[in-house]
PDB file of C-alpha atoms and ligand atoms in Angstrom:
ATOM      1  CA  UNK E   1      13.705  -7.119 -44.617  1.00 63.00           C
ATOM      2  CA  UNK E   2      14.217  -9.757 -42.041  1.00 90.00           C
ATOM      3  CA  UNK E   3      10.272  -9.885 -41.201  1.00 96.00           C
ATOM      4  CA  UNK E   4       7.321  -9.045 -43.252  1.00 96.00           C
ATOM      5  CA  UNK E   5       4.784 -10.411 -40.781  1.00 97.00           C
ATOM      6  CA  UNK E   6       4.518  -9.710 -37.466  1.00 98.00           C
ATOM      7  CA  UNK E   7       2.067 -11.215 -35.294  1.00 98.00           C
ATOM      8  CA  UNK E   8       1.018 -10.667 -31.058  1.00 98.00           C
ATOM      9  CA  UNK E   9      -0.665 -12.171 -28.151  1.00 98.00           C
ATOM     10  CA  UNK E  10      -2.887 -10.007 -26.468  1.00 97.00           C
ATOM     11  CA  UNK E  11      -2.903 -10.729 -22.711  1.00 94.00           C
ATOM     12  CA  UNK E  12       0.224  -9.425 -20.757  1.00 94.00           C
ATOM     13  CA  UNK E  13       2.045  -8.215 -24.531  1.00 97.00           C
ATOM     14  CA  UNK E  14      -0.123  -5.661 -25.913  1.00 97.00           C
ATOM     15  CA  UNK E  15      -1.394  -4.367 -22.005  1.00 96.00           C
ATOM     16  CA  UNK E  16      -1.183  -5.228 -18.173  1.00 93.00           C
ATOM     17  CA  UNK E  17      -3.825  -7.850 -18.360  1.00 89.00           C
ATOM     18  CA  UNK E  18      -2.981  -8.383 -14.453  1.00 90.00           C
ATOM     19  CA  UNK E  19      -3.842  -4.524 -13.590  1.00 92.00           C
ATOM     20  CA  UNK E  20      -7.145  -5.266 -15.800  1.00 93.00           C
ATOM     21  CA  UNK E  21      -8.031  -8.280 -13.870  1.00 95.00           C
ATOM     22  CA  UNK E  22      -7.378  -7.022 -10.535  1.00 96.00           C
ATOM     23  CA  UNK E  23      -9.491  -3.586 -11.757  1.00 95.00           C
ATOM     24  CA  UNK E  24     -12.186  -6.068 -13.244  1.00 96.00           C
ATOM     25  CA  UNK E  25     -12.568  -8.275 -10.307  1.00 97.00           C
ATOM     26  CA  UNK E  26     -12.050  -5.656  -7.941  1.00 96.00           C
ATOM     27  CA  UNK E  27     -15.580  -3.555  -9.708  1.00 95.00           C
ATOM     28  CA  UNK E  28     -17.173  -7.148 -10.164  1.00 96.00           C
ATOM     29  CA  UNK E  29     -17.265  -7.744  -6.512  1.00 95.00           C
ATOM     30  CA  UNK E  30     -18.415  -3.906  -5.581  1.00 92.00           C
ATOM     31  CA  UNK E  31     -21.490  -4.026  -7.986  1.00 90.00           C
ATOM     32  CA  UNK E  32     -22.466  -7.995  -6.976  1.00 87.00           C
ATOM     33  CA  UNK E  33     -22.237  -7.734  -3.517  1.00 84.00           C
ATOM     34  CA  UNK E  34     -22.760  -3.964  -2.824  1.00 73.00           C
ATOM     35  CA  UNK E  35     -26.676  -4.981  -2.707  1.00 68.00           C
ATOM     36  CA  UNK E  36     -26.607  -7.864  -0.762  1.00 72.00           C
ATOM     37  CA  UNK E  37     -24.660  -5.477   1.412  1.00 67.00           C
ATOM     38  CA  UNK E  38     -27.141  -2.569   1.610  1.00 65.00           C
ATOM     39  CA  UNK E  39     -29.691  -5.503   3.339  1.00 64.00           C
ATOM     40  CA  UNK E  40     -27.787  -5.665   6.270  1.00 64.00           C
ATOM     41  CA  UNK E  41     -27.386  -8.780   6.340  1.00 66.00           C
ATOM     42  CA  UNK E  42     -23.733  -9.668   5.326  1.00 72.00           C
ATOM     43  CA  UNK E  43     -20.403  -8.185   6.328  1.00 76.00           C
ATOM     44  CA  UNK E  44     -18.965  -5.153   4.949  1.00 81.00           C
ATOM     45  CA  UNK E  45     -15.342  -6.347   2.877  1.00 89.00           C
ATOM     46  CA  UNK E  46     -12.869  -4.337   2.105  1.00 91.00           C
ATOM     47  CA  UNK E  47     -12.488  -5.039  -1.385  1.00 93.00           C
ATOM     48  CA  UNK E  48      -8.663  -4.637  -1.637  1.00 94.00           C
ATOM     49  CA  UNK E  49      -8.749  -7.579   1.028  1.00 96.00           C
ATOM     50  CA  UNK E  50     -10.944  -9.852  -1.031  1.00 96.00           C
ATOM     51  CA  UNK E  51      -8.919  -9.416  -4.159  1.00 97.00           C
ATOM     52  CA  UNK E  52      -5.932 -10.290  -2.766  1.00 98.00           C
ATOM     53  CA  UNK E  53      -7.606 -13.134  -1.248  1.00 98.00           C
ATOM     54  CA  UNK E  54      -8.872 -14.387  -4.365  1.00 98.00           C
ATOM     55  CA  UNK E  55      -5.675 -13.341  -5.998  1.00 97.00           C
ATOM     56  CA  UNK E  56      -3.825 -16.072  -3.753  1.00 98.00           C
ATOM     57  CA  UNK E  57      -6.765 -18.558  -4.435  1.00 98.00           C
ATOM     58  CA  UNK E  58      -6.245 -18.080  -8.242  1.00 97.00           C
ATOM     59  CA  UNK E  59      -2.471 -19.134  -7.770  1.00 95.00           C
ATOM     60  CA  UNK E  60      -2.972 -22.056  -5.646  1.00 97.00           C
ATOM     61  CA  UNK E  61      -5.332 -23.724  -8.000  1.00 97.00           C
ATOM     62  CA  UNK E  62      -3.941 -22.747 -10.861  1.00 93.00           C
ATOM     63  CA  UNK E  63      -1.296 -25.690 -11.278  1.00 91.00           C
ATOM     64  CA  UNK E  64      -4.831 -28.098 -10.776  1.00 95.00           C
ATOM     65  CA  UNK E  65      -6.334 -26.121 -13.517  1.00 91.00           C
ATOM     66  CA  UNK E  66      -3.164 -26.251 -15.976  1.00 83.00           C
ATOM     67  CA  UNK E  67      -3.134 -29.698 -14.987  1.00 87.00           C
ATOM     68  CA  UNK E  68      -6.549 -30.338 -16.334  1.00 89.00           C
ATOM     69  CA  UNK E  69      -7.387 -31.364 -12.534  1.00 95.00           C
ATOM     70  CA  UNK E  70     -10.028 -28.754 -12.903  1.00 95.00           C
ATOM     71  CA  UNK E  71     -11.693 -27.692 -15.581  1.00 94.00           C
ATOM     72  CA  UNK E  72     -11.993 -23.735 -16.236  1.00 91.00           C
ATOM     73  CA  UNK E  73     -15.174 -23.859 -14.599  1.00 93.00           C
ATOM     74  CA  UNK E  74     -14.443 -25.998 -11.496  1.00 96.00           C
ATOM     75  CA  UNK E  75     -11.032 -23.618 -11.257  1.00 97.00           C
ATOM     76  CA  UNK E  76     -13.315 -20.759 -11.096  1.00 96.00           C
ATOM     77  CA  UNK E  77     -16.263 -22.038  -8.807  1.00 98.00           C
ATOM     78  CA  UNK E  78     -13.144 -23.101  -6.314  1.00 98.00           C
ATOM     79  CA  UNK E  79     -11.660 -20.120  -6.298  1.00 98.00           C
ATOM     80  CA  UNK E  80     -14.739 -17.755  -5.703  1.00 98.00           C
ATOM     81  CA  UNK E  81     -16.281 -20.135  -3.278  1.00 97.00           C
ATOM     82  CA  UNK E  82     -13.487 -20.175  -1.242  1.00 98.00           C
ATOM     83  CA  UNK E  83     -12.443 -16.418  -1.347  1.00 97.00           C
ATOM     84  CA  UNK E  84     -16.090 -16.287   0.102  1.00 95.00           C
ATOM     85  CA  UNK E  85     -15.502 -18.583   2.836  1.00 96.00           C
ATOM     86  CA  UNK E  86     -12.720 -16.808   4.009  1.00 96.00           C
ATOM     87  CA  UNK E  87     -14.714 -13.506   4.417  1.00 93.00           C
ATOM     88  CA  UNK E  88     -17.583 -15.545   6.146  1.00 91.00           C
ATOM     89  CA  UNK E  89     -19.565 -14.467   3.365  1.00 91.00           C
ATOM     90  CA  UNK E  90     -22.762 -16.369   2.171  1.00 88.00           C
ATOM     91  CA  UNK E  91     -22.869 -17.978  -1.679  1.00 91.00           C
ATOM     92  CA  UNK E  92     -24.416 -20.499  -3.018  1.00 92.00           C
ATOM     93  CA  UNK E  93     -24.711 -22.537  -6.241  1.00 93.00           C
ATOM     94  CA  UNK E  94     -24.702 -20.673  -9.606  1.00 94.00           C
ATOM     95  CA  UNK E  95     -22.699 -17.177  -7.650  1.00 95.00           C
ATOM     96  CA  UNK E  96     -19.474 -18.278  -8.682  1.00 96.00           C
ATOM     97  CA  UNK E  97     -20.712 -18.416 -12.427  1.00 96.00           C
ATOM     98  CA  UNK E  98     -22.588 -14.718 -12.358  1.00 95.00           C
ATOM     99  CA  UNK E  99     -19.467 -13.532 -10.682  1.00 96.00           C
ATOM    100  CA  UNK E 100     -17.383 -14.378 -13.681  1.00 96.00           C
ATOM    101  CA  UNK E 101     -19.551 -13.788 -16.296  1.00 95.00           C
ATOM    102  CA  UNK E 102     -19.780 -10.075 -15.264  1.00 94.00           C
ATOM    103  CA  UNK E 103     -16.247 -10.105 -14.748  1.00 94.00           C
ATOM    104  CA  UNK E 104     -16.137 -11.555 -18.726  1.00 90.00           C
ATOM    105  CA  UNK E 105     -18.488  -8.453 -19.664  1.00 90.00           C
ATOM    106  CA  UNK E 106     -16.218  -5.893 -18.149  1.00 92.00           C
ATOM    107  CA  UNK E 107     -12.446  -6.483 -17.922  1.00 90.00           C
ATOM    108  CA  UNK E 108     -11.894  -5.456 -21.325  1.00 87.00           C
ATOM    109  CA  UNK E 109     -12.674  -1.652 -20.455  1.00 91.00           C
ATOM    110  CA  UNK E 110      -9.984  -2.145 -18.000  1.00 92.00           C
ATOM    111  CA  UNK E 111      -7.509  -2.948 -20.394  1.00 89.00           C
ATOM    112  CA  UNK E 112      -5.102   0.189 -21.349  1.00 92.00           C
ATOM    113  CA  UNK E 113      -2.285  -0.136 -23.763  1.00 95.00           C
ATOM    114  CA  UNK E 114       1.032  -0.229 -22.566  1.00 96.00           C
ATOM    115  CA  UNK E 115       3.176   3.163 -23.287  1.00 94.00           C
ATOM    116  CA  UNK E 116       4.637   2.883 -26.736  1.00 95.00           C
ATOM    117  CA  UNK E 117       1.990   0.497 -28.372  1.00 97.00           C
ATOM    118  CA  UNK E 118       0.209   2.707 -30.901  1.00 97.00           C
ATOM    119  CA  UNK E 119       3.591   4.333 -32.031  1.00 96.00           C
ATOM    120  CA  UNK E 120       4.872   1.482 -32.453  1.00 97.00           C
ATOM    121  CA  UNK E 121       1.966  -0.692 -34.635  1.00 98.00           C
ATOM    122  CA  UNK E 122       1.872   2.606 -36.812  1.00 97.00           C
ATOM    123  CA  UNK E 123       6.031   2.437 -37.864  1.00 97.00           C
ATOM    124  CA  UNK E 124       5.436  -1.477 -38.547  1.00 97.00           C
ATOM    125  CA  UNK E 125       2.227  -0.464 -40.280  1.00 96.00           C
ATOM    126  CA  UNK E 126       3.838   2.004 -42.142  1.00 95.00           C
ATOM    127  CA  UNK E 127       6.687  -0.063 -43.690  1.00 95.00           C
ATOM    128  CA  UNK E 128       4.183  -2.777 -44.880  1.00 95.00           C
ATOM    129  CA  UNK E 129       4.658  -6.037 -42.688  1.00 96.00           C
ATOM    130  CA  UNK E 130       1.302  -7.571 -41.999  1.00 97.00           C
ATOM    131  CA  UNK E 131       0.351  -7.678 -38.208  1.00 98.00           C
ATOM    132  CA  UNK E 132      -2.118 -10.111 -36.420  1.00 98.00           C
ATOM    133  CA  UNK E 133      -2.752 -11.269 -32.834  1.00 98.00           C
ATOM    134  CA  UNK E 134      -3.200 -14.686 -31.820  1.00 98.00           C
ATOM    135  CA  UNK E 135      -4.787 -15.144 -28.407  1.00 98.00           C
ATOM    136  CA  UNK E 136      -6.153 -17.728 -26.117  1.00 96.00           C
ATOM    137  CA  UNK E 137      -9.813 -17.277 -24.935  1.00 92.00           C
ATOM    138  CA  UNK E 138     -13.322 -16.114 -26.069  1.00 91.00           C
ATOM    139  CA  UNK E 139     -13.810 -14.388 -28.983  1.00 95.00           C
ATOM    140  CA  UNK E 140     -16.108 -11.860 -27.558  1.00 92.00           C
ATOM    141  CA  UNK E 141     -14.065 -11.058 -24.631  1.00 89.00           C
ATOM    142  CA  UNK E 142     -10.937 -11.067 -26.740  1.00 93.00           C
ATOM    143  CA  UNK E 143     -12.566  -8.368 -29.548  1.00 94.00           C
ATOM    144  CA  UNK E 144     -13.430  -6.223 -26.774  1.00 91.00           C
ATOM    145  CA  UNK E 145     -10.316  -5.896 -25.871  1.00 91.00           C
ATOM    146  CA  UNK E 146      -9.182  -5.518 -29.200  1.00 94.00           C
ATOM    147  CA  UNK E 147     -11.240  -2.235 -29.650  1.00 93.00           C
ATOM    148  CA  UNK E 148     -10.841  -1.045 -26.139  1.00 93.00           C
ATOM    149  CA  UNK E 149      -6.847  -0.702 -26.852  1.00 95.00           C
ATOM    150  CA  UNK E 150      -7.786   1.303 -30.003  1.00 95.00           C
ATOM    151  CA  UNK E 151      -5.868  -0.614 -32.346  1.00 95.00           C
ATOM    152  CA  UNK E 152      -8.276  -1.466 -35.032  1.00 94.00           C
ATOM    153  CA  UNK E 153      -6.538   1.000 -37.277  1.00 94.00           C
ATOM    154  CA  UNK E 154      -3.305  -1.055 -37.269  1.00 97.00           C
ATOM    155  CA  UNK E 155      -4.759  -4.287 -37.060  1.00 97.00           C
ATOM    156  CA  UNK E 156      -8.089  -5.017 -37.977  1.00 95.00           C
ATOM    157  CA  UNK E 157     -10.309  -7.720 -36.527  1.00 96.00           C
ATOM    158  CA  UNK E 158     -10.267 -10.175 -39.594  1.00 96.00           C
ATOM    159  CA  UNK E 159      -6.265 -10.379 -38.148  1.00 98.00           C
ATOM    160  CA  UNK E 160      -7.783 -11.370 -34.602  1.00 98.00           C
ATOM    161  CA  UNK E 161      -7.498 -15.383 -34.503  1.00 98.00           C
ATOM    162  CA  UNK E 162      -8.944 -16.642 -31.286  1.00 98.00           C
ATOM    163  CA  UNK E 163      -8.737 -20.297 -29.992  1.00 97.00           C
ATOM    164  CA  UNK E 164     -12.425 -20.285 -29.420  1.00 96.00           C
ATOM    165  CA  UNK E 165     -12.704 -19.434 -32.949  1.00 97.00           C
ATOM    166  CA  UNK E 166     -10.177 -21.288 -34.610  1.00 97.00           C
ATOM    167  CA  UNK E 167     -11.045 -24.664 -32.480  1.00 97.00           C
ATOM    168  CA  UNK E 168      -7.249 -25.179 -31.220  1.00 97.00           C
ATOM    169  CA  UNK E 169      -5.239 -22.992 -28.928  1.00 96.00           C
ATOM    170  CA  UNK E 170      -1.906 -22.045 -28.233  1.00 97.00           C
ATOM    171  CA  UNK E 171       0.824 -23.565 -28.455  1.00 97.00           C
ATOM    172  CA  UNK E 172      -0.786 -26.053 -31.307  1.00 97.00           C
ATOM    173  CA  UNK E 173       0.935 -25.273 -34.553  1.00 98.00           C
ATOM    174  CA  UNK E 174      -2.379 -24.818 -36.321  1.00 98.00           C
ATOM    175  CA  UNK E 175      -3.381 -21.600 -34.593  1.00 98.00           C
ATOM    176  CA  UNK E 176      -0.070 -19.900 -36.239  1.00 98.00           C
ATOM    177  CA  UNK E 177      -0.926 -22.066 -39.504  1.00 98.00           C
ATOM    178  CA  UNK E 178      -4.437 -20.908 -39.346  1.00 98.00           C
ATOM    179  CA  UNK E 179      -3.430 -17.197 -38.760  1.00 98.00           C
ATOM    180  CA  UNK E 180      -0.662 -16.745 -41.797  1.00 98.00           C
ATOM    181  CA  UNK E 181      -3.348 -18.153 -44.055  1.00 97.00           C
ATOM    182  CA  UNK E 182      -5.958 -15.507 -42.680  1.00 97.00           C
ATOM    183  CA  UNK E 183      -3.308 -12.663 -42.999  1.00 96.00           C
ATOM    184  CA  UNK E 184      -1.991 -13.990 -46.153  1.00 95.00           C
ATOM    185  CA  UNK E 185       1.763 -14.020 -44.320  1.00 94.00           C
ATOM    186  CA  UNK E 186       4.818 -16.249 -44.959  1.00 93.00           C
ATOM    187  CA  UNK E 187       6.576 -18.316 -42.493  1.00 96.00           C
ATOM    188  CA  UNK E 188      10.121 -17.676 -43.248  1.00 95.00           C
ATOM    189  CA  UNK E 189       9.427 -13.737 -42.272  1.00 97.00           C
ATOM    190  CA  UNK E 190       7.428 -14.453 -40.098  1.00 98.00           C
ATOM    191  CA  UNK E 191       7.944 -13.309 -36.225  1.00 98.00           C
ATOM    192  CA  UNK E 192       5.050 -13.599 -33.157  1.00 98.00           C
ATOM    193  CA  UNK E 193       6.025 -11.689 -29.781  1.00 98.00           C
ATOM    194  CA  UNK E 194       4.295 -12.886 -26.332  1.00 98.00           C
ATOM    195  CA  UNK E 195       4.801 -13.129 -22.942  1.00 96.00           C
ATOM    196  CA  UNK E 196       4.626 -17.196 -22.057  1.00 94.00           C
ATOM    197  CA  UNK E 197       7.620 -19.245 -22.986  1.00 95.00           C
ATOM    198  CA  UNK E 198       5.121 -22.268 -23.540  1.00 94.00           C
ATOM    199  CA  UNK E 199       2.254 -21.059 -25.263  1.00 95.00           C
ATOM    200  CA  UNK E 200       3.784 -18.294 -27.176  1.00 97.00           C
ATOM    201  CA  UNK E 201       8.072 -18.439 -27.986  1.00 97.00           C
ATOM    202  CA  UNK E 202       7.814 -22.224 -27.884  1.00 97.00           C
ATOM    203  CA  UNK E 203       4.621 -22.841 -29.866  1.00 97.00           C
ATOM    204  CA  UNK E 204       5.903 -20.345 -32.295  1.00 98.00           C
ATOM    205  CA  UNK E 205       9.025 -22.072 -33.121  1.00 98.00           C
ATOM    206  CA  UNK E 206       7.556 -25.066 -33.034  1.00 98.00           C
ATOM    207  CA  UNK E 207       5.571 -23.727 -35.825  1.00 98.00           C
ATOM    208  CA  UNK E 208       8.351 -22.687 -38.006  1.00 97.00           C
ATOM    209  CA  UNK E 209       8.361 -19.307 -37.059  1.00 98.00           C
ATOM    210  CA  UNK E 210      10.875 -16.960 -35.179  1.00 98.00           C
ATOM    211  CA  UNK E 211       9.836 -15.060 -31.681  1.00 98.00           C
ATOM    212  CA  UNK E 212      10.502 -12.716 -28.942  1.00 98.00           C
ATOM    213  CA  UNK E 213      10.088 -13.827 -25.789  1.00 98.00           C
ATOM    214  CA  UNK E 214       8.783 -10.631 -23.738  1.00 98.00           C
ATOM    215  CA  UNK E 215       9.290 -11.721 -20.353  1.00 96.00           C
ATOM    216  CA  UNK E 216       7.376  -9.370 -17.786  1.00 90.00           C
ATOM    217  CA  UNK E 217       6.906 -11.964 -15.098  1.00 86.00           C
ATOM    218  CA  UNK E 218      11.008 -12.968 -15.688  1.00 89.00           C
ATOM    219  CA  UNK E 219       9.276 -16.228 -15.977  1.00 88.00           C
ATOM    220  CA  UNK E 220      11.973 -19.329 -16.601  1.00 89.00           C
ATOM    221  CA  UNK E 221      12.326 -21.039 -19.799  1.00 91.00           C
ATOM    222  CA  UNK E 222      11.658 -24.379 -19.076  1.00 90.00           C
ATOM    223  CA  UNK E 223      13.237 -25.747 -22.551  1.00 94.00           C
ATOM    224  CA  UNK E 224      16.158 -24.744 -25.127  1.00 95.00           C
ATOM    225  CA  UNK E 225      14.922 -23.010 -27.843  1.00 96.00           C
ATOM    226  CA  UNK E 226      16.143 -19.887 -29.185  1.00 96.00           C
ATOM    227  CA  UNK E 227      14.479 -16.576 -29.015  1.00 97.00           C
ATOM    228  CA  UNK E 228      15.041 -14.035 -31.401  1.00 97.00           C
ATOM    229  CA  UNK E 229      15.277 -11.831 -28.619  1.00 97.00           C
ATOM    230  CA  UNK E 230      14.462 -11.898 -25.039  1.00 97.00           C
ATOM    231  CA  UNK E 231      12.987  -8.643 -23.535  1.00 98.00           C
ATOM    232  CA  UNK E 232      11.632  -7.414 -20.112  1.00 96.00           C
ATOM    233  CA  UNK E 233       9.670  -4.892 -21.102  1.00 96.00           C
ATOM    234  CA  UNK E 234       7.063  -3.614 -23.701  1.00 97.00           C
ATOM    235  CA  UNK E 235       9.390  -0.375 -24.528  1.00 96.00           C
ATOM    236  CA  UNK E 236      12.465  -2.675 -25.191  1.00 97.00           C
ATOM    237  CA  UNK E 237      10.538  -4.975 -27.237  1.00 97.00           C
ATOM    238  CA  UNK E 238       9.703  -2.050 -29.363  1.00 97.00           C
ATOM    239  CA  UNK E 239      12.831  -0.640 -29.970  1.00 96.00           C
ATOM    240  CA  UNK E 240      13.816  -4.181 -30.467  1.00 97.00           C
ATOM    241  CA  UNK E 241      11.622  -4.377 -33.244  1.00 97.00           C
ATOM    242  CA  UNK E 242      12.495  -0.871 -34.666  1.00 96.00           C
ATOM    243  CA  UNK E 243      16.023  -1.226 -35.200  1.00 95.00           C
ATOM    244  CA  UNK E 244      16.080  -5.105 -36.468  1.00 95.00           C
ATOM    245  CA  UNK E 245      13.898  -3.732 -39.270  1.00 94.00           C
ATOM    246  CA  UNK E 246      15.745  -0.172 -39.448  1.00 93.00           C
ATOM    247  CA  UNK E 247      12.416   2.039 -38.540  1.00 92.00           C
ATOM    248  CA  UNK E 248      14.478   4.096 -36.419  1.00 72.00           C
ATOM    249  CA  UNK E 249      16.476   7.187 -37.047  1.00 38.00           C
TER     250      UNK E 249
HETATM  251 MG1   MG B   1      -0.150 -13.517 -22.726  1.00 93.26          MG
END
């Protein structure tokens, strides 16, 4: 078998994280301002507006953030405070902060599975190859998710590794180290599927292993390695994955 061990990222290759953030900030703002609103005192927003307000925020800063201009928290004061400015609407210290720690409680109730996912983790399950995910980001936030896609059954949460958790992120070389040791896989069979050419195919092969580069956002590769396979959707990743190992038919 060409792979025994099969490994994910979570964000944007197991569901639309963009559809759950939009959904998450979208209910964040209702239930924070929807009070302040009911005093009279402040503007009525329509939230569609203010999300794609913020939305455009969270792309202009973003290079500042990646960067390290910013820090996480400075990228995510800016672009609340001044998604509030636009709208005239009042804030002060410490909003920005409650904003996005409700949005960290929620999103991962907005996160749905893309079409195909469970059928496919059970095949792979079925013929024996060990899965895992390896994600950036909190390890609360992250396990939510995890158990909101209803995929505990094919991978279980001792197969979660989380930056937060492990102490490195993606694309290090020790997060994949740290993950074949924790599902007890082997590098030479070893293949991780995600959605960023420089966090996931890149720090993958970096780490020995091979990848598929599942490219949603038809993002450019900004360097020469070789994907196992390059896909634009979740459905042909699958059936990538089915045939190469001879699930299918
Ligand atoms: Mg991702």
């Amino acid at each position: 078998m060409r792979w025994n061990t099969v490994c994910f990222d979570l964000d944007n290759t197991l569901f639309s994280h963009e559809e759950a953030f939009e959904r998450a900030i979208q209910y964040t703002f209702q239930s924070l301002y929807k009070n302040r609103r009911n005093k009279g005192k402040i503007p009525d927003v329509d939230v569609k507006d203010w999300f794609q307000t913020f939305k455009t925020n969270c792309d202009y800063y973003w290079d500042d953030f990646e960067n390290n201009k910013l820090t996480r928290e400075e990228y995510r004061k800016i672009r609340f405070d001044e998604t509030m400015k636009a709208f005239g609407l009042p804030f002060q210290e410490g909003d920005a902060k409650q904003f996005h720690d409700q949005y960290e409680a929620v999103v991962a109730r907005f996160s749905l599975p893309f079409n195909g996912l469970h059928h496919l983790l059970s095949c792979l399950r079925q013929a024996g190859i060990r899965l895992g995910i390896i994600t950036n980001g909190k390890k609360e936030t992250q396990t939510e998710k995890l158990k909101q896609l209803d995929v505990e059954k094919y991978i279980p949460l001792s197969h979660l590794i989380v930056s937060e958790e492990a102490g490195v992120e993606k694309p290090n070389k020790e997060i994949f180290d740290q993950a074949l040791h924790k599902i007890n896989g082997e590098r030479k069979y070893a293949l991780f599927i995600g959605d960023s050419w420089d966090l996931d195919v890149k720090g993958a092969i970096h780490a020995g292993w091979e990848a598929v580069f599942l490219n949603t956002r038809k993002e450019h590769k900004t360097s020469s390695e070789t994907p196992a396979a390059e896909c634009y959707s979740f459905q042909e990743t699958s059936d990538f994955l089915l045939e190469s190992l001879h699930l299918k038919g």
